[in-house]
Amino acid sequence: MNIRDHWDRLDQPTQKWLIDNPGCRILPRTITTIISKATGEDSGSGQHGEVVLSPEDHEFIRSKAEESLSA
């Protein structure tokens, strides 16, 4: 999953959740499902439907959160 490449495909509530939770490194099943449906990609989720963010995705989300604070 590459959130940076699919950011514009995510709905506003999902983007907001990600921005509001920039320290989250493991996405819950509900967010993982929404992202998979929006992107059409299999997230490669774990046993409980969770996904571990790559360092690149985590940094991207943190940068989006910082942008939202300065806006």
Short mmCIF file of C-alpha atoms in Angstrom, two decimals:
data_model
loop_
_atom_site.label_atom_id
_atom_site.label_comp_id
_atom_site.label_asym_id
_atom_site.label_seq_id
_atom_site.Cartn_x
_atom_site.Cartn_y
_atom_site.Cartn_z
CA MET A 1 0.00 0.00 0.00
CA ASN A 2 1.36 3.36 -0.95
CA ILE A 3 -0.83 6.02 0.62
CA ARG A 4 1.01 8.90 -1.04
CA ASP A 5 0.12 7.64 -4.52
CA HIS A 6 -3.54 7.09 -3.59
CA TRP A 7 -4.18 10.04 -1.26
CA ASP A 8 -6.58 11.77 -3.67
CA ARG A 9 -8.65 8.60 -3.99
CA LEU A 10 -9.34 8.47 -0.25
CA ASP A 11 -12.52 10.06 1.00
CA GLN A 12 -12.37 13.08 3.29
CA PRO A 13 -13.26 11.18 6.52
CA THR A 14 -10.46 8.67 5.89
CA GLN A 15 -7.93 11.40 5.14
CA LYS A 16 -9.04 13.20 8.30
CA TRP A 17 -8.67 10.05 10.39
CA LEU A 18 -5.14 9.53 9.09
CA ILE A 19 -4.23 13.19 9.72
CA ASP A 20 -5.77 13.08 13.20
CA ASN A 21 -3.77 9.93 14.04
CA PRO A 22 -0.31 10.61 12.57
CA GLY A 23 1.47 8.45 15.14
CA CYS A 24 -0.50 5.34 14.22
CA ARG A 25 1.79 2.77 12.62
CA ILE A 26 -0.77 -0.03 12.47
CA LEU A 27 -3.99 0.84 10.67
CA PRO A 28 -7.15 -0.70 12.08
CA ARG A 29 -9.19 -3.09 10.00
CA THR A 30 -11.91 -0.54 9.20
CA ILE A 31 -9.43 2.01 7.79
CA THR A 32 -7.55 -0.73 5.93
CA THR A 33 -10.79 -1.90 4.30
CA ILE A 34 -11.75 1.63 3.23
CA ILE A 35 -8.30 2.25 1.72
CA SER A 36 -8.34 -1.10 -0.11
CA LYS A 37 -11.76 -0.37 -1.60
CA ALA A 38 -10.75 3.15 -2.64
CA THR A 39 -7.49 2.07 -4.26
CA GLY A 40 -8.54 -1.31 -5.62
CA GLU A 41 -5.39 -2.81 -4.12
CA ASP A 42 -5.05 -5.67 -1.69
CA SER A 43 -3.48 -4.21 1.41
CA GLY A 44 -1.74 -7.42 2.42
CA SER A 45 -3.39 -7.11 5.80
CA GLY A 46 -2.50 -9.25 8.76
CA GLN A 47 -4.50 -11.87 10.57
CA HIS A 48 -6.94 -9.36 12.05
CA GLY A 49 -7.26 -7.15 8.98
CA GLU A 50 -4.72 -4.60 10.18
CA VAL A 51 -1.90 -3.16 8.13
CA VAL A 52 1.51 -1.94 9.27
CA LEU A 53 2.42 1.32 7.56
CA SER A 54 5.69 1.51 5.71
CA PRO A 55 8.12 4.17 6.95
CA GLU A 56 7.37 6.15 3.77
CA ASP A 57 3.60 6.07 4.36
CA HIS A 58 4.06 6.99 8.00
CA GLU A 59 6.24 9.98 7.10
CA PHE A 60 3.77 11.08 4.40
CA ILE A 61 0.87 11.03 6.87
CA ARG A 62 2.92 12.93 9.45
CA SER A 63 3.74 15.59 6.84
CA LYS A 64 0.03 15.90 5.97
CA ALA A 65 -0.77 16.32 9.68
CA GLU A 66 1.86 19.05 10.00
CA GLU A 67 0.45 20.80 6.91
CA SER A 68 -3.04 20.75 8.42
CA LEU A 69 -1.75 22.41 11.60
CA SER A 70 -0.15 25.25 9.68
CA ALA A 71 -3.15 25.82 7.41
#
